[in-house]
Short mmCIF file of C-alpha atoms and ligand atoms in Angstrom, two decimals:
data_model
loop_
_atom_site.label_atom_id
_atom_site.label_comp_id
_atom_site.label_asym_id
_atom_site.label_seq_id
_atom_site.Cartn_x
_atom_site.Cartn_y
_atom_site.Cartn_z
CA UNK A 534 0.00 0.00 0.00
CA UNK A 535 1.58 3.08 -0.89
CA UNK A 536 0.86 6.08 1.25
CA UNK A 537 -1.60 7.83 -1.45
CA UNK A 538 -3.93 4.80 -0.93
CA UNK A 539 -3.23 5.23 2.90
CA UNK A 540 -4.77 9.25 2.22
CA UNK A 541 -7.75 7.59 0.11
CA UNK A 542 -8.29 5.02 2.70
CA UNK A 543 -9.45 7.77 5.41
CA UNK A 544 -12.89 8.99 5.84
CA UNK A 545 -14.74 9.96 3.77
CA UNK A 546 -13.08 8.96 0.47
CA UNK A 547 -12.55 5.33 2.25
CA UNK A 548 -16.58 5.45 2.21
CA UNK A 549 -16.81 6.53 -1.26
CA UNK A 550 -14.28 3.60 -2.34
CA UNK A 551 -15.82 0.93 -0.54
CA UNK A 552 -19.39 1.99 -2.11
CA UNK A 553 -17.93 2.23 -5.99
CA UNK A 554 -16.26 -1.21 -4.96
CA UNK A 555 -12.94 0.24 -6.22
CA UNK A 556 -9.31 0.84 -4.35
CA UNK A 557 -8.88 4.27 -5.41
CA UNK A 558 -11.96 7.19 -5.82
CA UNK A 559 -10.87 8.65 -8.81
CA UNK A 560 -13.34 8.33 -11.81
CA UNK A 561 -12.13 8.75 -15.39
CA UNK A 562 -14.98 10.93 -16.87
CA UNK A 563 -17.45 9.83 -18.80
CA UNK A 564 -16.87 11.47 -22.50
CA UNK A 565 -18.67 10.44 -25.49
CA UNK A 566 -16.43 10.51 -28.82
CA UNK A 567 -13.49 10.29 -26.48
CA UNK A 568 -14.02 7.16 -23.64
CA UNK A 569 -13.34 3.87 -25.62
CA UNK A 570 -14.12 0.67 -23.54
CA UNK A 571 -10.37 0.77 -23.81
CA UNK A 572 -9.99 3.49 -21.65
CA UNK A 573 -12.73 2.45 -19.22
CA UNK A 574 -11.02 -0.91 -18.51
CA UNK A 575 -7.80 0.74 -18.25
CA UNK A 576 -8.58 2.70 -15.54
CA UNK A 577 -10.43 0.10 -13.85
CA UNK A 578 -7.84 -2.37 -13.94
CA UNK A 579 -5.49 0.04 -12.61
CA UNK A 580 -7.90 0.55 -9.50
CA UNK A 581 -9.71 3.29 -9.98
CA UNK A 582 -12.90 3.81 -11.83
CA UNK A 583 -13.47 3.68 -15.41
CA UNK A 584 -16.05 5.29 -17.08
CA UNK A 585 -17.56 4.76 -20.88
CA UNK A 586 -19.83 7.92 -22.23
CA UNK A 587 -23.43 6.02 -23.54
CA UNK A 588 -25.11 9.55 -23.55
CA UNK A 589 -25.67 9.32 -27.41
CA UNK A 590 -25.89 5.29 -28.03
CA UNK A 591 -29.53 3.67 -28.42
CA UNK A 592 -30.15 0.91 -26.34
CA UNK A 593 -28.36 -2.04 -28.58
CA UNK A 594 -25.03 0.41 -28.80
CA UNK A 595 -24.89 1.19 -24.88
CA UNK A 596 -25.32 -2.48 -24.38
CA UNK A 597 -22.32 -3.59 -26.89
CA UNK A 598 -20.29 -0.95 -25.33
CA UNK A 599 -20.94 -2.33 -22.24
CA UNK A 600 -20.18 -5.90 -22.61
CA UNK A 601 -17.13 -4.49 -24.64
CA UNK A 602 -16.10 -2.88 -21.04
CA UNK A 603 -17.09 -5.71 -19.66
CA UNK A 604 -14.83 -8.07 -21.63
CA UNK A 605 -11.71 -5.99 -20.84
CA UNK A 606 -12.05 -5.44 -17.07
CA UNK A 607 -13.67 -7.41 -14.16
CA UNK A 608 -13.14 -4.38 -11.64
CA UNK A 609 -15.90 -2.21 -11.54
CA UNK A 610 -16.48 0.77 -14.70
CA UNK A 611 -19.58 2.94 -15.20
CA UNK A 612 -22.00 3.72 -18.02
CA UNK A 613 -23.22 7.28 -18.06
CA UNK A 614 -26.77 8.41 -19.48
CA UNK A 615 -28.13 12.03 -20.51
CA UNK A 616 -31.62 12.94 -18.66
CA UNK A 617 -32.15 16.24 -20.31
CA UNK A 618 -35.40 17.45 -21.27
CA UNK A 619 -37.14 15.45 -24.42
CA UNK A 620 -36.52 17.51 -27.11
CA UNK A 621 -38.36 19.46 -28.43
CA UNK A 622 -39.22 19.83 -32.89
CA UNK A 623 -39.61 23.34 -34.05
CA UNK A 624 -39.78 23.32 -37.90
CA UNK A 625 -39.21 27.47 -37.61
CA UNK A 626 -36.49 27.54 -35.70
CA UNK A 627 -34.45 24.34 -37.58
CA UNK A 628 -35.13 26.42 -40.42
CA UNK A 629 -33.22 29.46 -38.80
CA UNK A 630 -31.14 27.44 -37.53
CA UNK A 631 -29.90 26.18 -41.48
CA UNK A 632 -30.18 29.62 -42.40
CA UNK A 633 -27.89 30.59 -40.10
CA UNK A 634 -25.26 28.16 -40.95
CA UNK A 635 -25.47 28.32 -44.78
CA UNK A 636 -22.65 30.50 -45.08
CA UNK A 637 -20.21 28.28 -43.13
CA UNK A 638 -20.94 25.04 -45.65
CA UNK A 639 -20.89 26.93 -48.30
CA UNK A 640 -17.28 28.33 -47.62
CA UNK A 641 -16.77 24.72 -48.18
CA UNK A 642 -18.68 24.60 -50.93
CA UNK A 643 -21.05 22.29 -49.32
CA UNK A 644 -24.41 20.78 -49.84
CA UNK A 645 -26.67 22.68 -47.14
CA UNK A 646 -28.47 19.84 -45.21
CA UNK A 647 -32.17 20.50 -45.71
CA UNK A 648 -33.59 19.56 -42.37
CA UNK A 649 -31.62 18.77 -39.00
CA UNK A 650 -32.98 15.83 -37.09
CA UNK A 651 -31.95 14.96 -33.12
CA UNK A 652 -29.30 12.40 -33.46
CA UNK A 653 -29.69 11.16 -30.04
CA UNK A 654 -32.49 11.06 -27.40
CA UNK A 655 -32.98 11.25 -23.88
CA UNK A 656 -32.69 8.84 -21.22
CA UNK A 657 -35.92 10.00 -20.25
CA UNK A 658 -37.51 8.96 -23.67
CA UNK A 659 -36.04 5.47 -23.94
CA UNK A 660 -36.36 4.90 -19.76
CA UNK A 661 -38.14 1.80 -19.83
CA UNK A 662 -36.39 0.32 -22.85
CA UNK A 663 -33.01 1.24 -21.40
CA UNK A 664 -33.34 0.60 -17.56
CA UNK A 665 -34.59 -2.85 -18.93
CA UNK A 666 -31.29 -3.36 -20.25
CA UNK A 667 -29.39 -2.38 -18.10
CA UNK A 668 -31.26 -4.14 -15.38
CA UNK A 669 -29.67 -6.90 -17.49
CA UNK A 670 -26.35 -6.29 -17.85
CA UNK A 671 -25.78 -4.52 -14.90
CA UNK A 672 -23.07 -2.62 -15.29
CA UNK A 673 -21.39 -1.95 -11.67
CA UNK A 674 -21.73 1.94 -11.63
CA UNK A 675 -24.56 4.60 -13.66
CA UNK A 676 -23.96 8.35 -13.61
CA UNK A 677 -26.47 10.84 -14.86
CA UNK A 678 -25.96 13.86 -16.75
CA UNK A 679 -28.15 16.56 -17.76
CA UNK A 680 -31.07 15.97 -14.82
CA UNK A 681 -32.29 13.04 -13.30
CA UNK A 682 -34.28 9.93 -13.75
CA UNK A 683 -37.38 9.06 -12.21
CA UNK A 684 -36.79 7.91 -8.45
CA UNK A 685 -38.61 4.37 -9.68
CA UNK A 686 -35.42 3.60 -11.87
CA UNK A 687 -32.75 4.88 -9.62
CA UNK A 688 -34.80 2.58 -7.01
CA UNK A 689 -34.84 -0.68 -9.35
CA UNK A 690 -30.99 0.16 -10.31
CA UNK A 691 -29.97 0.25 -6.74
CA UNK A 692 -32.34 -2.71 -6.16
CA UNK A 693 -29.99 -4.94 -8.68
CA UNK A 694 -26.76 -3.93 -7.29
CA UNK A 695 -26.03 -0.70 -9.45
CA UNK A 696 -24.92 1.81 -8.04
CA UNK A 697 -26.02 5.14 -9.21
CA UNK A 698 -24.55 8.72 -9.36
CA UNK A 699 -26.03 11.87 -10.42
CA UNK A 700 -24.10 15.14 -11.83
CA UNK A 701 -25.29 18.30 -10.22
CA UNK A 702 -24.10 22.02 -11.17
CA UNK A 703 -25.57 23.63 -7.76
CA UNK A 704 -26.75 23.24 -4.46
CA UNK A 705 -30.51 23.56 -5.74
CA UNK A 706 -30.16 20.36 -8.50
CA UNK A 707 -27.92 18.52 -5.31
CA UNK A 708 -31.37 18.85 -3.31
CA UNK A 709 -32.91 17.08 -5.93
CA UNK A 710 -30.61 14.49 -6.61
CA UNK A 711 -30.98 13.93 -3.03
CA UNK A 712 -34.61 13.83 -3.11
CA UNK A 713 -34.08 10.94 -6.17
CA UNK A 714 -31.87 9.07 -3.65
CA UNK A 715 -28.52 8.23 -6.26
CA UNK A 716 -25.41 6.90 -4.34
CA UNK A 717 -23.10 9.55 -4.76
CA UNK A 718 -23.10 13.34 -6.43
CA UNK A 719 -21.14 14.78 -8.88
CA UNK A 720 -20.25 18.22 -8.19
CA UNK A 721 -18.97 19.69 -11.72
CA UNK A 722 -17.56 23.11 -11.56
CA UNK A 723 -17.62 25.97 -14.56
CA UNK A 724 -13.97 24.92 -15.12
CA UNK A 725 -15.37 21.58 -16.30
CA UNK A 726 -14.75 20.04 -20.25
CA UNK A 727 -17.77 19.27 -22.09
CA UNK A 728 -20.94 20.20 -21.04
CA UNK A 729 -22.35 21.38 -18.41
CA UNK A 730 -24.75 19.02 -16.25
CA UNK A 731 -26.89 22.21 -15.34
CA UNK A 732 -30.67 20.57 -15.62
CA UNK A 733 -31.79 23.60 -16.65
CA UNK A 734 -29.55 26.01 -18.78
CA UNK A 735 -31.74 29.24 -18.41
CA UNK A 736 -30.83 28.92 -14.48
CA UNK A 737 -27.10 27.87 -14.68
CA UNK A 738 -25.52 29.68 -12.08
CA UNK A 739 -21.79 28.62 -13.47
CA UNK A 740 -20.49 28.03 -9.64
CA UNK A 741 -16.64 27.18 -10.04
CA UNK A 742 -15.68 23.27 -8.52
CA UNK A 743 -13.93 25.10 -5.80
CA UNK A 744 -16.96 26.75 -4.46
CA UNK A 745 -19.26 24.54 -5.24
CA UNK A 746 -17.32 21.03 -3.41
CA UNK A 747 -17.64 23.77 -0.24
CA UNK A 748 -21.78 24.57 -0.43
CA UNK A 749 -22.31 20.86 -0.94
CA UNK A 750 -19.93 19.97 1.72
CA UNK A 751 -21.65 22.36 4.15
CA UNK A 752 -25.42 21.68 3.34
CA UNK A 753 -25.29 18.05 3.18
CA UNK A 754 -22.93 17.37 4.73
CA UNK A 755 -24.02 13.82 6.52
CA UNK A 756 -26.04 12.98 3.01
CA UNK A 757 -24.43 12.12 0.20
CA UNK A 758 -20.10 11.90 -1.13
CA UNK A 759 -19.48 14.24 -3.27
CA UNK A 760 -16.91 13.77 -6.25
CA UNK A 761 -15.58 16.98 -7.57
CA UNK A 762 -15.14 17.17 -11.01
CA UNK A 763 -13.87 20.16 -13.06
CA UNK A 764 -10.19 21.72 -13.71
CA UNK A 765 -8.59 18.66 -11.08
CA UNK A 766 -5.28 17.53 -13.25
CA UNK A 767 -2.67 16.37 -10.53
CA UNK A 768 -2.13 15.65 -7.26
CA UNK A 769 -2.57 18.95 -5.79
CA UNK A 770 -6.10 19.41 -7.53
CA UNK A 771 -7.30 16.00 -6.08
CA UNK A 772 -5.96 16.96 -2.16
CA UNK A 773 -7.54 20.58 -2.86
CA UNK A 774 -10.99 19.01 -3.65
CA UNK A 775 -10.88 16.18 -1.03
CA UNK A 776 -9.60 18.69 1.50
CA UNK A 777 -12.81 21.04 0.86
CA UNK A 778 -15.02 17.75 1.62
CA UNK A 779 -14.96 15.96 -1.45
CA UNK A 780 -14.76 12.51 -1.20
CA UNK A 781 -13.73 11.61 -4.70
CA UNK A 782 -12.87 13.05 -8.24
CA UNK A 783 -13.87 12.80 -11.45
CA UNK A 784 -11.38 13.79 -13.96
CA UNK A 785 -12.07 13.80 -17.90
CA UNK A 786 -9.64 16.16 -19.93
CA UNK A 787 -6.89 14.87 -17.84
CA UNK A 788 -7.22 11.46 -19.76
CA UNK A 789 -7.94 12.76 -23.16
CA UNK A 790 -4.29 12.14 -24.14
CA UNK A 791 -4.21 8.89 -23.03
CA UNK A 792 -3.38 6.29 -25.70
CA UNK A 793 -6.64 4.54 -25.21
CA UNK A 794 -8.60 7.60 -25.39
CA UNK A 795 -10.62 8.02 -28.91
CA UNK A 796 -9.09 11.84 -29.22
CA UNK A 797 -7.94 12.19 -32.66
CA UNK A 798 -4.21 13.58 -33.58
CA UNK A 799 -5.98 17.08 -34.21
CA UNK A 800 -7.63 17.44 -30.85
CA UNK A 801 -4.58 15.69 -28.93
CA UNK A 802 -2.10 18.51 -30.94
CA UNK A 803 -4.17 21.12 -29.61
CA UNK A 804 -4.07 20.18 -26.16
CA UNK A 805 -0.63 20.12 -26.28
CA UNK A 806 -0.06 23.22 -27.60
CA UNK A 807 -0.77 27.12 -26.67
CA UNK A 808 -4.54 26.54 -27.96
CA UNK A 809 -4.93 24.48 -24.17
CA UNK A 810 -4.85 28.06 -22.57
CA UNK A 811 -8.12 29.32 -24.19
CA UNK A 812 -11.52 27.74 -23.59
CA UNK A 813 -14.35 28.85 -23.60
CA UNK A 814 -18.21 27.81 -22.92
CA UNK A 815 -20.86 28.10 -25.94
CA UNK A 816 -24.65 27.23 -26.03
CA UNK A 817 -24.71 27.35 -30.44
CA UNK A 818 -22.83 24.22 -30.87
CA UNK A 819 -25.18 21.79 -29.49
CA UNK A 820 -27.95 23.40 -27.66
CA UNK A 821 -26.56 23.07 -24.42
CA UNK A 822 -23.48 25.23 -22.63
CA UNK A 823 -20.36 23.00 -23.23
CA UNK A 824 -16.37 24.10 -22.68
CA UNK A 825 -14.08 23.48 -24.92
CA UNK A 826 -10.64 24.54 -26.92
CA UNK A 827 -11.77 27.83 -29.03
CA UNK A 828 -12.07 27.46 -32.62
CA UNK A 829 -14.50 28.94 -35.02
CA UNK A 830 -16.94 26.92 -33.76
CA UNK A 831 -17.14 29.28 -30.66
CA UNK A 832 -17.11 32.35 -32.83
CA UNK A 833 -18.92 31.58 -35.83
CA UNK A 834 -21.79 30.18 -34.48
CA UNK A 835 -22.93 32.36 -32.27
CA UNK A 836 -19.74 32.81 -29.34
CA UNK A 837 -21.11 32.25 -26.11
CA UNK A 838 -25.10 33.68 -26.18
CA UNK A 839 -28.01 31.18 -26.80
CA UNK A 840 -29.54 32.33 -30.16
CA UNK A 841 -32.94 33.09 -29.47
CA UNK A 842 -34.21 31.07 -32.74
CA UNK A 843 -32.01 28.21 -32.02
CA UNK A 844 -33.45 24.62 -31.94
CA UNK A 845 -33.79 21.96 -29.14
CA UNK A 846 -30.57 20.37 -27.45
CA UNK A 847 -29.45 18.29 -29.33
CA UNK A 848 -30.34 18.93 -32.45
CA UNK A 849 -27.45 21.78 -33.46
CA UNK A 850 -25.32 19.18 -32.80
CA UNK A 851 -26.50 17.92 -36.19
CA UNK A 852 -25.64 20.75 -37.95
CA UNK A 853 -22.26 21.46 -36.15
CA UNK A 854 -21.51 17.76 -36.67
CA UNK A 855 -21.83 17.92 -40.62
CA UNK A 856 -19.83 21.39 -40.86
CA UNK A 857 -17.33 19.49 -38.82
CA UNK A 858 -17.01 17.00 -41.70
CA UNK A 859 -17.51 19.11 -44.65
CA UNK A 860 -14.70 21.40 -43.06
CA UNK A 861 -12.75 18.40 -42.35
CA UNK A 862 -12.99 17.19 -45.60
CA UNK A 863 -11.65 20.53 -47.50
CA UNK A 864 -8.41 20.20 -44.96
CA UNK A 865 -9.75 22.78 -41.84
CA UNK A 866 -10.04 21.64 -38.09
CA UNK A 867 -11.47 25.00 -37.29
CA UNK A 868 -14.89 23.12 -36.83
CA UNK A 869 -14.17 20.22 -34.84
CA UNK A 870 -15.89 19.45 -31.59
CA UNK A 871 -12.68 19.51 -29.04
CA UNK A 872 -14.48 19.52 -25.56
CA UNK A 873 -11.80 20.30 -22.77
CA UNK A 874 -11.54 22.26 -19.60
CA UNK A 875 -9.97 25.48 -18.07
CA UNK A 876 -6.71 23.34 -16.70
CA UNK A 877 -6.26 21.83 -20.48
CA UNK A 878 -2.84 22.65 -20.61
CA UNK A 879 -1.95 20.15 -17.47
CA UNK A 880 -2.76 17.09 -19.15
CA UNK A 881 -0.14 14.84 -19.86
CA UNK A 882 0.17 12.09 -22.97
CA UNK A 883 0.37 8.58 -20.91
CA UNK A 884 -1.19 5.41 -20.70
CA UNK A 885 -4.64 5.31 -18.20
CA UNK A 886 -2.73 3.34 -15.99
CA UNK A 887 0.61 5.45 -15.87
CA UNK A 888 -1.78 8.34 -15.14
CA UNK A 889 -3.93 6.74 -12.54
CA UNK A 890 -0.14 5.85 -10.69
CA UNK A 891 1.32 9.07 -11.45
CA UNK A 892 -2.37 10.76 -9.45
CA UNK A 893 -2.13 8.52 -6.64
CA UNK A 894 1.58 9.08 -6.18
CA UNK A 895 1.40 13.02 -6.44
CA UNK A 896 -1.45 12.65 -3.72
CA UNK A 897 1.07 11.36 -1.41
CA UNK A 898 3.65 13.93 -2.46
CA UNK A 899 1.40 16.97 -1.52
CA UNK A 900 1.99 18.00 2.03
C1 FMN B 2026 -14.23 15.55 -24.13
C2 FMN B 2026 -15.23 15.54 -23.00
C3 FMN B 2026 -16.43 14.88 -23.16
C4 FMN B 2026 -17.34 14.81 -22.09
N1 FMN B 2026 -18.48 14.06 -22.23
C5 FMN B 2026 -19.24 13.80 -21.14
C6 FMN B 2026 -20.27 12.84 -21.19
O1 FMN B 2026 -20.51 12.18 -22.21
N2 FMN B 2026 -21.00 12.63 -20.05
C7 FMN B 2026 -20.74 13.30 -18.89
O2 FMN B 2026 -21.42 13.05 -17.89
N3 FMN B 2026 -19.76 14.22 -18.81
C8 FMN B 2026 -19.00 14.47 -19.89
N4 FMN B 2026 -17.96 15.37 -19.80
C9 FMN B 2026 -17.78 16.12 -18.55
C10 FMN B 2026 -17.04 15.28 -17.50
O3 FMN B 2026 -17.92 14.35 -16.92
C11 FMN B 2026 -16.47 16.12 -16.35
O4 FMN B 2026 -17.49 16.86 -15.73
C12 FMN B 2026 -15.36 17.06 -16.78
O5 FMN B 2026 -14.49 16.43 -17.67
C13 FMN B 2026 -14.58 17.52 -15.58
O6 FMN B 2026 -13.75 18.60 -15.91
P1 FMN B 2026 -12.27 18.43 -16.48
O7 FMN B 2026 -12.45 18.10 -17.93
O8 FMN B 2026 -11.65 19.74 -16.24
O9 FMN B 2026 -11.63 17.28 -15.73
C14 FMN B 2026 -17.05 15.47 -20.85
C15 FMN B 2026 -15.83 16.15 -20.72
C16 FMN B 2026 -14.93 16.19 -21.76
C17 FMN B 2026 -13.62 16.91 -21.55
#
């Protein structure tokens, strides 16, 4: 036992161990187009917990990529679902929505796509159908993103053996997840990659990990862990977070360099260069406030306000995804999706495994 699993096995992040079933409360984050089952298992095997992002898979693609995990680890990983609001179809405002973007394929001299269709759906539409599955497969850990699930399916979850975890942006959607009774919270900071778990966007009050580990900490504090998530890279970010009351962390752009991630050369270039320092948060590329390495993506579709005529989460994600390609195609990254957070530039290119090592040992280094 090295001495960093002598810090994790104290208190509160003993507690949160024992209840993931894992050695070492650090979760790899959930992040779709970036986990692979690689990843997941990885981590796992290494001792702490992997995660694989299922957000945008129907029910027969979370359930391959979950016996995929499956069939590379027998330690404990988790699957992670979206729960945000069903969305919504608004003819009128895909239609703006095109119009706006016209003149971005056609500096690729691109086909305009003539309607833009969700290309995923809610946990929350596909609850029975899904929790069915899983309530088959049982994978060992669920996290939520985006809101919650009914309190029936975080009750039959628990009931097999799944433990459940819910991502909350303030103390207000913490109250909630309390009320839904999930295992553990997730507290994800402003600094956070990717998007925001904020159930509701109009009432994000973008509360900073460092703040918000403290308000959770204070007004539950005999309820449930909490694992920080959002800007934690190293050693010192982990003892920062468990020293404010956290009892675990979830780190995602931290592990985007990792071999096994899915990142391609692109996104893993510009995390490695001076682009890391600038991020920024944006509504107009999916519907939803997400963070991640500024391109024209941020700029040219709308920067950081919510377009008043723009569709239904997800559906700009259709559109951004197919200017992605087309851009691709013609030789410019400038409209790739690279999600990453505010501490970007502290991630470090080595094996899951190396990192999960390296974390634990810097733990013990911090005084
Ligand atoms: C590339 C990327 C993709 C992400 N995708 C998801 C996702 O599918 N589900 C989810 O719950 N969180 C997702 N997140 C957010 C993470 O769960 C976590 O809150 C965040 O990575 C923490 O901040 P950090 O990136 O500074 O470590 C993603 C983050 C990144 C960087």
């Amino acid at each position: 036992m090295t001495a960093g699993d002598r810090w994790f096995s104290r208190g509160g992040a003993a507690a949160l161990a024992h209840t993931l079933r894992v050695r070492i409360p650090i979760i790899q984050a959930p992040m779709v187009g970036v986990s692979t089952p690689q990843l997941a298992a990885a981590v796992s095997n290494a001792g702490a917990l992997g995660s694989i992002g299922v957000g945008a898979s129907d029910v027969d693609a979370a359930r391959t990529e979950i016996q995929a995990t499956r069939s590379l680890t027998g330690k404990p990983f988790n699957a992670n679902f979206f729960c945000h609001e069903p969305t919504t179809v608004n003819g009128e405002r895909e239609r703006a929505w095109i119009a706006h973007m016209t003149p971005l394929f056609r500096e690729f001299d691109a086909d305009v796509p003539s309607s833009l269709a969700s290309p995923y759906r809610s946990f929350l539409d596909v609850c029975d159908a899904m929790s069915a599955m899983l309530l088959q497969e049982k994978p060992p850990v669920v996290s939520f993103h985006f809101g919650l699930p009914p309190k029936s399916t975080v009750a039959a979850l628990r009931g097999a053996g799944i433990v459940t975890l819910a991502c909350v942006t303030s103390p207000r959607e913490a109250a909630l997840a309390v009320e839904c009774d999930v295992d553990a919270l997730v507290a994800q900071g402003y600094e956070a990659g990717g998007h925001r778990g904020v159930f509701d966007p109009s009432r994000d009050q973008q509360i900073g990990t460092l703040a918000l580990v403290q308000l959770l900490a204070k007004t539950s504090p005999s309820t449930l862990p909490i694992i920080a998530a959002g800007g934690i890279m190293n050693g010192h970010g982990i003892k920062a977070a468990l020293t404010l009351g956290a009892a675990g962390v979830q780190l995602g752009t931290a592990f985007i360099l990792c071999p096994e991630s899915a990142a391609d050369r692109h996104f893993r270039d510009g995390l490695l260069s001076d682009r890391a320092y600038d991020t920024r948060v944006s509504a107009a590329i999916s519907g939803r406030p997400a963070r991640g390495l500024v391109n024209r993506i941020f700029s040219d579709l709308g920067g950081g306000a919510v377009e008043p005529f723009m569709p239904s989460y997800p559906i700009p994600y259709a559109g951004t995804k197919a200017l992605g390609r087309v851009a691709k195609a013609k030789g410019s990254t400038e409209f790739a999706v690279q999600w990453a957070g505010q501490s970007a530039p502290l991630a470090r290119a080595m094996p899951a495994a190396q990192l999960v090592e390296t974390l634990v040992h810097e733990v013990d280094m911090v005084e």
